[in-house]
Coordinates of C-alpha atoms (C1' of nucleotides) in Angstrom, one line a residue:
Chain A
X28 CA 40.4 36.8 -5.9
X29 CA 38.9 33.3 -5.7
X30 CA 36.7 33.2 -2.6
X31 CA 33.2 34.5 -3.0
X32 CA 30.7 36.0 -0.7
X33 CA 29.7 32.9 1.4
X34 CA 31.8 33.4 4.5
X35 CA 29.2 35.1 6.7
X36 CA 26.5 32.5 6.2
X37 CA 28.1 29.0 6.1
X38 CA 25.5 27.5 3.9
X39 CA 26.4 23.9 3.2
X40 CA 28.2 23.4 -0.1
X41 CA 25.8 20.7 -1.3
X42 CA 22.9 23.1 -0.7
X43 CA 24.4 25.8 -2.7
X44 CA 25.4 23.3 -5.4
X45 CA 21.8 22.1 -5.5
X46 CA 20.6 25.6 -6.2
X47 CA 23.2 26.2 -8.9
X48 CA 22.6 23.0 -10.7
X49 CA 18.8 23.4 -10.4
X50 CA 19.0 26.7 -12.1
X51 CA 21.2 25.3 -14.8
X52 CA 18.6 22.6 -15.4
X53 CA 16.0 25.2 -16.0
X54 CA 18.0 27.3 -18.4
X55 CA 20.6 25.0 -20.1
X56 CA 19.1 21.6 -20.3
X57 CA 16.1 19.9 -22.0
X58 CA 14.1 17.0 -20.5
X59 CA 15.8 13.7 -21.1
X60 CA 19.2 15.3 -21.7
X61 CA 22.2 13.5 -20.2
X62 CA 24.3 15.5 -17.7
X63 CA 28.1 15.1 -17.5
X64 CA 29.1 12.2 -15.3
X65 CA 29.6 12.7 -11.5
X66 CA 33.3 12.7 -11.5
X67 CA 33.5 15.4 -14.1
X68 CA 30.8 17.5 -12.4
X69 CA 32.6 17.2 -9.1
X70 CA 35.8 18.4 -10.7
X71 CA 34.1 21.2 -12.5
X72 CA 32.6 22.5 -9.2
X73 CA 35.7 21.8 -7.2
X74 CA 34.1 19.5 -4.7
X75 CA 34.5 15.9 -3.7
X76 CA 32.3 13.5 -5.5
X77 CA 30.4 12.6 -2.3
X78 CA 29.4 16.3 -1.9
X79 CA 28.3 16.5 -5.5
X80 CA 26.2 13.3 -5.0
X81 CA 24.5 14.9 -2.0
X82 CA 23.2 17.7 -4.2
X83 CA 22.2 15.3 -7.0
X84 CA 20.3 13.1 -4.4
X85 CA 18.2 16.1 -3.4
X86 CA 17.4 17.0 -6.9
X87 CA 16.4 13.4 -7.7
X88 CA 14.2 13.4 -4.5
X89 CA 12.4 16.5 -5.9
X90 CA 11.9 14.8 -9.2
X91 CA 14.2 17.0 -11.2
X92 CA 16.8 14.3 -12.1
X93 CA 16.8 10.7 -12.8
X94 CA 19.9 8.6 -12.2
X95 CA 20.5 5.1 -13.5
X96 CA 23.5 3.0 -12.7
X97 CA 25.6 2.1 -15.7
X98 CA 23.8 4.7 -17.8
X99 CA 24.0 8.2 -16.4
X100 CA 22.1 11.1 -15.0
X101 CA 19.3 12.6 -17.0
X102 CA 16.9 15.5 -16.7
X103 CA 13.5 14.1 -15.5
X104 CA 10.2 15.1 -17.0
X105 CA 7.6 16.8 -14.8
X106 CA 6.0 14.5 -12.3
X107 CA 2.9 12.7 -13.6
X108 CA -0.4 13.3 -11.7
X109 CA -1.8 10.0 -10.5
X110 CA -5.4 10.0 -9.4
X111 CA -5.9 8.3 -6.1
X112 CA -9.2 10.0 -5.2
X113 CA -11.6 8.0 -3.2
X114 CA -14.7 9.4 -5.0
X115 CA -15.0 6.4 -7.3
X116 CA -16.7 4.1 -4.9
X117 CA -15.8 0.8 -6.4
X118 CA -13.8 -2.2 -5.5
X119 CA -10.4 -2.6 -7.0
X120 CA -10.3 -4.4 -10.3
X121 CA -13.7 -3.1 -11.6
X122 CA -13.3 -2.0 -15.2
X123 CA -9.8 -0.6 -14.6
X124 CA -7.1 -0.5 -17.1
X125 CA -4.8 1.5 -14.9
X126 CA -4.0 -1.5 -12.7
X127 CA -2.5 -4.7 -14.0
X128 CA -3.1 -7.9 -12.0
X129 CA 0.0 -9.9 -11.5
X130 CA -0.8 -12.9 -9.3
X131 CA -2.5 -14.0 -6.1
X132 CA -1.3 -16.2 -3.2
X133 CA -2.0 -17.0 0.4
X134 CA 0.1 -15.8 3.2
X135 CA 0.0 -14.3 6.7
X136 CA -0.5 -10.6 6.6
X137 CA 2.1 -8.3 8.2
X138 CA 1.2 -7.4 11.8
X139 CA 0.1 -3.8 10.9
X140 CA -2.2 -5.1 8.2
X141 CA -3.6 -7.8 10.5
X142 CA -4.5 -5.1 13.0
X143 CA -6.3 -3.1 10.3
X144 CA -8.2 -6.1 9.2
X145 CA -9.0 -7.0 12.8
X146 CA -7.8 -10.6 12.4
X147 CA -5.3 -12.8 14.2
X148 CA -1.7 -12.0 13.5
X149 CA -1.1 -15.5 12.1
X150 CA -4.2 -15.8 10.1
X151 CA -3.8 -16.6 6.4
X152 CA -5.2 -14.1 3.9
X153 CA -5.4 -13.8 0.1
X154 CA -2.8 -11.5 -1.3
X155 CA -3.3 -10.0 -4.7
X156 CA -0.4 -8.3 -6.3
X157 CA -1.0 -5.6 -8.9
X158 CA 1.0 -3.1 -10.8
X159 CA -0.2 0.4 -11.8
X160 CA 1.0 1.5 -15.2
X161 CA 0.7 5.0 -16.5
X162 CA 2.1 6.2 -19.8
X163 CA 3.9 2.9 -20.3
X164 CA 5.7 3.3 -17.0
X165 CA 5.2 1.4 -13.8
X166 CA 4.3 3.9 -11.1
X167 CA 3.0 1.8 -8.2
X168 CA 3.1 -1.7 -6.8
X169 CA 0.2 -2.8 -4.7
X170 CA -0.4 -5.7 -2.3
X171 CA -4.1 -6.2 -1.6
X172 CA -4.9 -8.2 1.5
X173 CA -8.2 -10.0 1.6
X174 CA -9.2 -12.2 4.6
X175 CA -11.0 -15.4 3.7
X176 CA -13.9 -14.1 5.7
X177 CA -14.5 -11.5 3.0
X178 CA -14.7 -14.1 0.2
X179 CA -16.1 -17.2 1.9
X180 CA -17.1 -18.9 -1.3
X181 CA -13.8 -18.6 -2.9
X182 CA -12.1 -22.0 -3.6
X183 CA -8.6 -21.5 -4.7
X184 CA -7.6 -25.2 -5.1
X185 CA -9.0 -25.5 -8.6
X186 CA -8.0 -22.0 -9.9
X187 CA -5.0 -21.4 -12.1
X188 CA -2.0 -19.4 -11.1
X189 CA -0.7 -15.9 -12.1
X190 CA -2.9 -13.1 -13.4
X191 CA -5.9 -15.4 -14.0
X192 CA -6.0 -16.4 -10.3
X193 CA -5.7 -12.7 -9.3
X194 CA -8.8 -11.9 -11.4
X195 CA -10.7 -14.7 -9.8
X196 CA -10.1 -13.4 -6.3
X197 CA -10.9 -9.8 -7.3
X198 CA -14.2 -11.0 -9.0
X199 CA -15.2 -12.7 -5.8
X200 CA -14.4 -9.6 -3.7
X201 CA -16.6 -7.5 -6.0
X202 CA -19.7 -9.5 -4.9
X203 CA -19.6 -7.6 -1.6
X204 CA -21.4 -4.3 -1.1
X205 CA -18.8 -1.5 -0.7
X206 CA -19.8 0.9 2.0
X207 CA -16.8 3.3 1.9
X208 CA -13.1 3.6 1.9
X209 CA -10.3 5.3 3.9
X210 CA -7.0 6.4 2.7
X211 CA -3.7 7.5 4.3
X212 CA -0.4 8.6 2.6
X213 CA 3.0 8.5 4.2
X214 CA 6.6 8.4 3.2
X215 CA 8.5 5.1 3.1
X216 CA 11.3 3.3 1.4
X217 CA 10.8 0.7 -1.3
X218 CA 11.2 -3.0 -0.2
X219 CA 13.4 -5.1 -2.4
X220 CA 10.6 -6.7 -4.4
X221 CA 8.6 -3.5 -4.9
X222 CA 11.8 -1.7 -6.0
X223 CA 12.4 -4.3 -8.6
X224 CA 9.0 -3.9 -10.2
X225 CA 9.2 -0.1 -10.1
X226 CA 12.7 -0.2 -11.7
X227 CA 14.3 1.4 -8.7
X228 CA 17.0 0.4 -6.2
X229 CA 15.9 -0.9 -2.8
X230 CA 15.3 1.9 -0.3
X231 CA 14.2 4.4 -2.9
X232 CA 11.7 6.9 -1.5
X233 CA 8.1 5.9 -2.1
X234 CA 4.7 7.3 -1.2
X235 CA 2.8 4.6 0.6
X236 CA -1.0 4.8 0.2
X237 CA -2.9 2.6 2.6
X238 CA -6.5 2.0 1.7
X239 CA -9.2 0.4 3.9
X240 CA -12.2 -1.0 2.1
X241 CA -15.3 -1.1 4.3
X242 CA -18.2 -3.4 3.9
X243 CA -21.0 -4.1 6.3
X244 CA -19.3 -2.3 9.1
X245 CA -16.1 -4.3 8.7
X246 CA -12.8 -3.8 7.0
X247 CA -13.2 -6.2 4.1
X248 CA -9.8 -5.6 2.5
X249 CA -6.7 -3.5 2.9
X250 CA -4.5 -2.3 0.1
X251 CA -0.9 -1.1 0.5
X252 CA 0.3 0.7 -2.6
X253 CA 3.8 2.1 -3.0
X254 CA 4.1 4.8 -5.5
X255 CA 7.4 6.1 -6.9
X256 CA 8.0 9.3 -5.1
X257 CA 10.3 10.7 -7.7
X258 CA 8.0 10.5 -10.6
X259 CA 4.5 10.7 -9.1
X260 CA 2.2 13.4 -7.8
X261 CA -0.8 12.0 -6.1
X262 CA -4.0 13.8 -6.9
X263 CA -7.3 13.8 -5.0
X264 CA -10.4 15.1 -6.7
X265 CA -10.5 16.5 -10.3
X266 CA -7.1 18.1 -10.1
X267 CA -5.4 15.9 -12.7
X268 CA -4.0 18.9 -14.4
X269 CA -2.5 20.4 -11.3
X270 CA 1.2 21.2 -11.9
X271 CA 3.6 22.3 -9.3
X272 CA 7.3 22.8 -9.0
X273 CA 9.3 23.6 -5.9
Chain B
X29 CA 34.3 -20.5 7.9
X30 CA 34.0 -17.0 9.4
X31 CA 32.2 -15.5 6.4
X32 CA 28.5 -15.9 6.5
X33 CA 25.9 -16.6 3.8
X34 CA 25.9 -13.2 2.0
X35 CA 28.3 -13.9 -0.8
X36 CA 25.8 -14.9 -3.4
X37 CA 23.6 -11.8 -2.9
X38 CA 25.8 -8.8 -2.2
X39 CA 23.2 -6.9 -0.2
X40 CA 24.6 -3.5 0.7
X41 CA 26.0 -3.2 4.2
X42 CA 23.8 -0.2 5.1
X43 CA 20.7 -2.1 4.0
X44 CA 21.6 -5.0 6.2
X45 CA 22.4 -2.6 9.0
X46 CA 19.1 -0.9 8.7
X47 CA 17.3 -4.2 9.1
X48 CA 19.4 -5.2 12.1
X49 CA 19.0 -1.9 13.8
X50 CA 15.3 -1.7 12.9
X51 CA 14.7 -5.1 14.6
X52 CA 16.7 -4.0 17.7
X53 CA 14.4 -0.9 17.9
X54 CA 11.4 -3.1 18.1
X55 CA 12.7 -5.4 20.7
X56 CA 15.3 -3.5 22.9
X57 CA 14.3 0.1 22.9
X58 CA 11.4 2.2 24.1
X59 CA 10.0 5.3 22.4
X60 CA 12.1 8.3 23.3
X61 CA 15.1 6.3 24.3
X62 CA 18.5 7.6 23.3
X63 CA 20.7 5.4 21.1
X64 CA 24.4 5.2 21.5
X65 CA 26.2 7.9 19.4
X66 CA 27.1 7.3 15.8
X67 CA 30.8 6.8 16.4
X68 CA 30.1 4.1 18.9
X69 CA 27.5 2.4 16.8
X70 CA 29.8 2.4 13.8
X71 CA 32.5 0.8 15.9
X72 CA 30.2 -1.7 17.4
X73 CA 29.0 -2.8 13.9
X74 CA 32.5 -2.6 12.4
X75 CA 31.6 -0.1 9.7
X76 CA 32.6 3.4 8.8
X77 CA 30.5 6.2 10.3
X78 CA 29.3 7.2 6.8
X79 CA 27.9 3.7 6.3
X80 CA 26.2 3.7 9.7
X81 CA 24.7 7.1 8.9
X82 CA 23.2 5.8 5.6
X83 CA 21.3 3.2 7.6
X84 CA 20.2 5.8 10.2
X85 CA 19.1 8.1 7.5
X86 CA 16.7 5.5 6.0
X87 CA 15.3 4.7 9.4
X88 CA 14.7 8.4 10.0
X89 CA 13.0 8.7 6.6
X90 CA 10.7 5.9 7.7
X91 CA 9.8 7.7 10.9
X92 CA 11.5 5.2 13.2
X93 CA 14.3 7.5 14.4
X94 CA 14.7 11.1 15.2
X95 CA 18.1 12.8 15.1
X96 CA 19.0 16.2 16.5
X97 CA 22.4 17.8 16.2
X98 CA 24.1 18.4 19.5
X99 CA 21.6 16.1 21.3
X100 CA 21.6 12.6 19.9
X101 CA 19.5 10.0 18.2
X102 CA 16.2 8.9 19.8
X103 CA 13.5 6.4 19.0
X104 CA 10.6 8.2 17.3
X105 CA 7.0 7.7 18.4
X106 CA 4.6 6.4 15.7
X107 CA 3.6 8.9 13.1
X108 CA 0.7 11.1 13.9
X109 CA -2.3 10.9 11.6
X110 CA -3.1 14.3 10.2
X111 CA -6.4 14.8 8.6
X112 CA -6.2 16.5 5.2
X113 CA -9.5 15.3 3.9
X114 CA -11.3 17.5 1.4
X115 CA -14.8 16.6 2.7
X116 CA -15.0 19.6 5.1
X117 CA -16.0 22.1 2.5
X118 CA -14.9 25.3 4.2
X119 CA -12.4 28.0 3.5
X120 CA -9.2 28.0 5.6
X121 CA -9.5 29.8 8.9
X122 CA -13.0 28.9 9.7
X123 CA -13.3 27.8 13.3
X124 CA -10.1 25.9 13.2
X125 CA -7.8 25.5 16.1
X126 CA -5.4 23.2 14.1
X127 CA -4.0 26.1 12.1
X128 CA -2.2 29.0 13.7
X129 CA -2.1 32.2 11.7
X130 CA 1.3 33.8 11.6
X131 CA 1.2 36.9 9.3
X132 CA 0.2 38.2 5.9
X133 CA 2.0 40.1 3.3
X134 CA 2.0 41.0 -0.4
X135 CA 4.3 39.5 -2.9
X136 CA 4.6 38.0 -6.3
X137 CA 3.5 34.3 -6.4
X138 CA 6.0 31.7 -7.6
X139 CA 5.5 30.9 -11.3
X140 CA 3.9 27.5 -10.6
X141 CA 1.3 29.1 -8.2
X142 CA 0.6 32.0 -10.7
X143 CA -0.2 29.4 -13.3
X144 CA -2.6 27.7 -11.0
X145 CA -4.3 31.0 -10.1
X146 CA -4.3 31.9 -13.8
X147 CA -2.8 35.3 -13.2
X148 CA 0.2 37.1 -14.6
X149 CA 3.6 35.9 -13.3
X150 CA 4.5 39.3 -11.9
X151 CA 1.1 40.0 -10.3
X152 CA 1.1 40.8 -6.6
X153 CA -1.0 38.5 -4.3
X154 CA -1.8 38.3 -0.6
X155 CA 0.3 35.7 1.1
X156 CA -0.9 34.3 4.4
X157 CA 1.5 32.3 6.4
X158 CA 0.1 29.7 8.8
X159 CA 1.4 26.9 11.0
X160 CA -0.3 23.7 11.8
X161 CA 0.2 22.4 15.3
X162 CA -0.8 19.0 16.5
X163 CA -0.1 17.7 20.0
X164 CA 2.0 20.7 20.8
X165 CA 4.3 20.0 17.8
X166 CA 4.5 22.0 14.6
X167 CA 3.7 19.5 11.7
X168 CA 3.1 21.8 8.7
X169 CA 3.9 25.2 7.4
X170 CA 1.6 26.7 4.9
X171 CA 1.6 29.6 2.4
X172 CA -1.8 30.6 1.2
X173 CA -1.8 32.7 -2.0
X174 CA -4.9 34.9 -2.6
X175 CA -5.0 37.1 -5.7
X176 CA -6.5 40.6 -5.0
X177 CA -9.3 39.7 -7.5
X178 CA -10.6 37.2 -4.9
X179 CA -10.8 39.8 -2.1
X180 CA -11.6 43.1 -4.0
X181 CA -12.8 45.0 -0.9
X182 CA -9.8 44.2 1.2
X183 CA -7.8 47.3 2.1
X184 CA -4.6 46.4 3.8
X185 CA -3.2 49.9 4.3
X186 CA -5.0 50.4 7.6
X187 CA -4.7 46.9 9.0
X188 CA -2.2 45.9 11.6
X189 CA 0.7 43.4 11.0
X190 CA 1.3 39.9 12.2
X191 CA -1.4 37.4 13.1
X192 CA -4.1 40.1 13.2
X193 CA -3.5 41.0 9.6
X194 CA -3.6 37.4 8.6
X195 CA -7.0 37.0 10.2
X196 CA -8.3 40.0 8.4
X197 CA -7.3 38.6 5.0
X198 CA -8.8 35.2 5.9
X199 CA -12.1 36.7 7.1
X200 CA -12.4 38.6 3.8
X201 CA -11.8 35.4 1.8
X202 CA -14.5 33.6 3.7
X203 CA -17.1 36.0 2.2
X204 CA -16.8 34.1 -1.1
X205 CA -18.9 31.1 -1.9
X206 CA -16.7 28.0 -1.9
X207 CA -17.6 25.6 -4.7
X208 CA -15.0 22.9 -4.2
X209 CA -11.4 22.1 -3.7
X210 CA -8.6 20.1 -5.3
X211 CA -5.7 18.4 -3.6
X212 CA -2.3 17.0 -4.7
X213 CA 0.4 15.4 -2.6
X214 CA 4.1 15.0 -3.6
X215 CA 7.5 14.6 -2.1
X216 CA 9.7 17.7 -1.7
X217 CA 12.5 19.0 0.5
X218 CA 12.0 21.8 3.0
X219 CA 13.0 25.3 2.1
X220 CA 15.1 27.1 4.6
X221 CA 12.3 29.1 6.1
X222 CA 9.9 26.2 6.3
X223 CA 12.6 24.0 7.8
X224 CA 13.1 26.6 10.6
X225 CA 9.5 26.6 11.6
X226 CA 9.2 22.9 11.5
X227 CA 12.3 22.5 13.6
X228 CA 14.2 20.6 10.9
X229 CA 17.3 21.2 8.8
X230 CA 16.9 22.7 5.3
X231 CA 16.4 19.9 2.7
X232 CA 14.5 17.6 5.1
X233 CA 11.9 15.5 3.3
X234 CA 8.4 16.9 3.4
X235 CA 5.1 16.0 1.9
X236 CA 3.9 19.0 -0.1
X237 CA 0.1 19.3 -0.2
X238 CA -1.2 21.7 -2.8
X239 CA -4.8 22.8 -2.5
X240 CA -6.8 24.7 -5.1
X241 CA -9.9 26.5 -3.7
X242 CA -12.6 27.0 -6.3
X243 CA -15.2 29.7 -6.4
X244 CA -17.5 30.7 -9.2
X245 CA -15.6 28.7 -11.7
X246 CA -12.3 30.2 -10.9
X247 CA -9.3 29.3 -8.6
X248 CA -9.8 31.8 -5.8
X249 CA -6.9 30.7 -3.7
X250 CA -4.0 28.3 -3.6
X251 CA -2.5 26.8 -0.6
X252 CA 0.9 25.1 -0.5
X253 CA 1.4 23.2 2.8
X254 CA 4.6 21.4 3.6
X255 CA 4.2 18.6 6.2
X256 CA 7.1 16.9 8.0
X257 CA 7.4 13.6 6.3
X258 CA 9.2 12.0 9.2
X259 CA 6.5 12.5 11.7
X260 CA 3.3 12.8 9.7
X261 CA 0.8 10.4 8.0
X262 CA -1.7 12.2 5.9
X263 CA -5.2 10.8 6.2
X264 CA -8.1 11.2 3.9
X265 CA -11.6 10.4 5.1
X266 CA -12.5 9.1 8.5
X267 CA -9.3 7.0 8.9
X268 CA -7.8 9.0 11.7
X269 CA -7.1 5.8 13.6
X270 CA -5.3 4.1 10.7
X271 CA -1.9 2.8 11.9
X272 CA 0.7 1.4 9.6
X273 CA 4.3 0.3 9.9
X274 CA 6.6 -0.8 7.1
Chain C
dA8 C1' 35.9 -3.6 -22.1
dA9 C1' 34.9 0.9 -21.0
dG10 C1' 32.1 4.0 -18.5
dT11 C1' 28.4 4.9 -15.4
dG12 C1' 26.3 5.4 -10.8
dG13 C1' 26.4 2.8 -6.0
dT14 C1' 28.9 1.5 -1.9
dC15 C1' 32.4 2.0 1.5
dT16 C1' 36.4 3.7 4.1
dA17 C1' 39.2 6.6 7.5
dG18 C1' 39.8 10.5 8.5
dA19 C1' 39.0 15.9 9.4
dC20 C1' 36.5 19.8 10.8
dC21 C1' 32.2 22.5 11.8
dA22 C1' 27.6 23.8 14.1
dC23 C1' 24.8 23.1 17.7
dT24 C1' 23.2 21.6 22.4
dG25 C1' 23.6 21.2 27.1
dC26 C1' 26.0 21.2 31.4
Chain D
dC3 C1' 33.4 23.1 27.8
dA4 C1' 32.6 18.3 26.1
dG5 C1' 29.7 15.6 23.2
dT6 C1' 26.4 15.2 19.6
dG7 C1' 25.1 15.0 14.7
dG8 C1' 26.2 17.5 10.0
dT9 C1' 29.5 18.4 6.3
dC10 C1' 33.4 17.4 3.5
dT11 C1' 37.4 15.0 1.5
dA12 C1' 40.2 11.7 -1.5
dG13 C1' 40.4 7.7 -2.5
dA14 C1' 39.0 2.6 -3.5
dC15 C1' 36.2 -1.0 -5.3
dC16 C1' 31.7 -2.9 -6.9
dA17 C1' 27.4 -3.6 -9.9
dC18 C1' 25.4 -2.6 -13.9
dT19 C1' 24.7 -1.1 -18.8
dT20 C1' 26.1 -0.5 -23.4
dA21 C1' 28.6 -1.3 -27.2

DNA sequence: AAGTGGTCTAGACCACTGC
DNA sequence: CAGTGGTCTAGACCACTTA
């Protein structure tokens, strides 16, 4: 006949497609394998390419696929569990190999960050840029905002640039007593610069982790870390081996 | 002239649009205000509706807009901070008004959940369905999986249905000693049933929080809670007043 | 240079909401 | 019923990677 059973419930085509392809991924494909290109897949399923792309987009959002321009669409490995637990009560940069210091500079903090730090919107702060690398892959880009009030003795005029300067700022911060920290997670889209470092296109979905470092009753520093939402699962506590699938 | 300065860097139109509209939201619109409809906006900016929609999609993803079919596009209020901290070491359902029990049933757990519970893939478990309501709005739908081994004395044959039955199961669970819990957050898309309860369309982006409840060295229960990613900011610790914007 | 995914268009129809 | 956002099409061109 030709038409199947989906007249009664007009489930969107892309939703149905997503299910079909998802099942095919489980049974017929291995991690890292390359799928047929979009034009061929669309033809094979008898839909427009835009519709096929809507299905692929969802699968990529769920971490099942990975698409790279000029290369192709591949089956993604399971998401990596990234520990962001707050139990380790230390300042950033203390004996950590997970984060890689990039550089440090001075700039005015974004309004939302200035509010968290309880400083004037136009006040200059130190900004340390770091990159989190797990299993050779960049998973997060961080901006750490430190008001000069938190590191009064820091003199940046005679310090070098690049990673060395970042380490100087972090070392100065570590002289403070850390009373506690706060964390919040929300969905965002990657800014152009973050996207570049994470090897994604601008606007890619990211998990934004905002951390407030508290010292002597004040917010001594604020970190805004953007994690690749497609490849990361953020874990809290000792659940590093937690594995989920939708 | 006529053409502007964007020849060198061919920034996508929808990206530029998103910025322009985002700025307009800050300056010219109040929370809850209705935007012009998509066809008019597209005409006003001189782009196809699909392109305009790509920009709106991103803004919705970032929690700046809310779109409802048949109604229109409105300016969204700031995201609500939802506490998901693990510090409150209690079983679910203990003196909580934030969660609303819906019902309970028996079913086989999804493979990933069965793995977490360390049970056979085809083993029946109790499934409690709950809804988290904040400020009169549903923000999360939860499925709580409890293997019969965790509640050996529970006899469900003589219990009622609906919310009453859910409470019976929860009460039985609370008799166990809770040793600790684990949490993980990742991006997902809403299943059809969750979407319905969260007043969203299927496939809407959600933050999936997976919690493992530990008792006597075993995983006594697993909760999979899907939070609306557009309206929620998950907070850990005492950071309920944390406010961020991109 | 060939092949991939990313962007964009101009149109059509559908599903839902509210009057 | 009119008006909204949601889905879908068929096509074009662009940006990027690889060989």
